[in-house]
Amino acid sequence: MKNTGLFLGGLILGATAGAALALLYAPQTGEDTRRQIKIKIDELEEELDKMRVKLKEKGSEMKEDARKRVQDLETRIEKLMEEYRKAPEKAK
């Protein structure tokens, strides 16, 4: 999750830097520039929403996978314990 946060931070920082450079070199009116900024912000918000959904899905998948693995381990341990109980004691 830490890497995802870093990635999102880098994405936002890169988008902001790109937008700032575009504004500095754009030969257009302030109104056009503001409209373009609003469009880009809306696009970024949509992309972030999509990423949030994907992260939630991935988190759910990982949680389910971990739950299944734990259940498998519990089953294996129970079988081993049962075999141990049934095994004849070694003579001393």
XYZ file of C-alpha atoms in Angstrom, residues 7-65:
59
model
C 2.781 6.240 -7.005
C -0.386 8.325 -6.580
C 1.632 11.158 -5.054
C 4.067 11.062 -7.969
C 1.204 10.955 -10.445
C -0.439 14.013 -8.926
C 2.872 15.858 -8.655
C 3.721 15.083 -12.287
C 0.289 16.152 -13.486
C 0.552 19.396 -11.519
C 4.018 20.162 -12.869
C 2.860 19.412 -16.422
C -0.159 21.653 -16.031
C 1.984 24.466 -14.624
C 4.416 24.265 -17.543
C 1.555 24.180 -20.018
C 0.097 27.321 -18.447
C 3.402 29.165 -18.653
C 3.847 28.449 -22.344
C 0.225 28.466 -23.485
C -0.672 31.336 -25.839
C -4.317 31.598 -24.823
C -6.641 33.755 -22.762
C -7.018 33.367 -19.039
C -10.582 32.138 -19.481
C -9.455 29.371 -21.836
C -6.654 28.455 -19.467
C -9.038 28.226 -16.485
C -11.424 26.083 -18.523
C -8.580 23.733 -19.470
C -7.420 23.556 -15.851
C -10.953 22.620 -14.754
C -11.128 19.925 -17.433
C -7.763 18.476 -16.354
C -8.746 18.535 -12.692
C -11.988 16.720 -13.517
C -10.038 14.139 -15.539
C -7.602 13.606 -12.658
C -10.469 13.214 -10.186
C -12.060 10.588 -12.426
C -8.760 8.746 -12.731
C -8.252 8.828 -8.966
C -11.767 7.475 -8.441
C -11.003 4.600 -10.831
C -7.765 3.897 -8.956
C -9.609 3.879 -5.621
C -12.085 1.328 -6.961
C -9.249 -0.844 -8.309
C -7.391 -0.621 -4.995
C -10.498 -1.639 -3.061
C -11.035 -4.575 -5.404
C -7.416 -5.644 -5.128
C -7.560 -5.311 -1.348
C -10.673 -7.479 -1.240
C -9.005 -10.067 -3.464
C -5.922 -10.119 -1.262
C -8.049 -10.433 1.877
C -9.984 -13.360 0.405
C -6.766 -15.050 -0.740
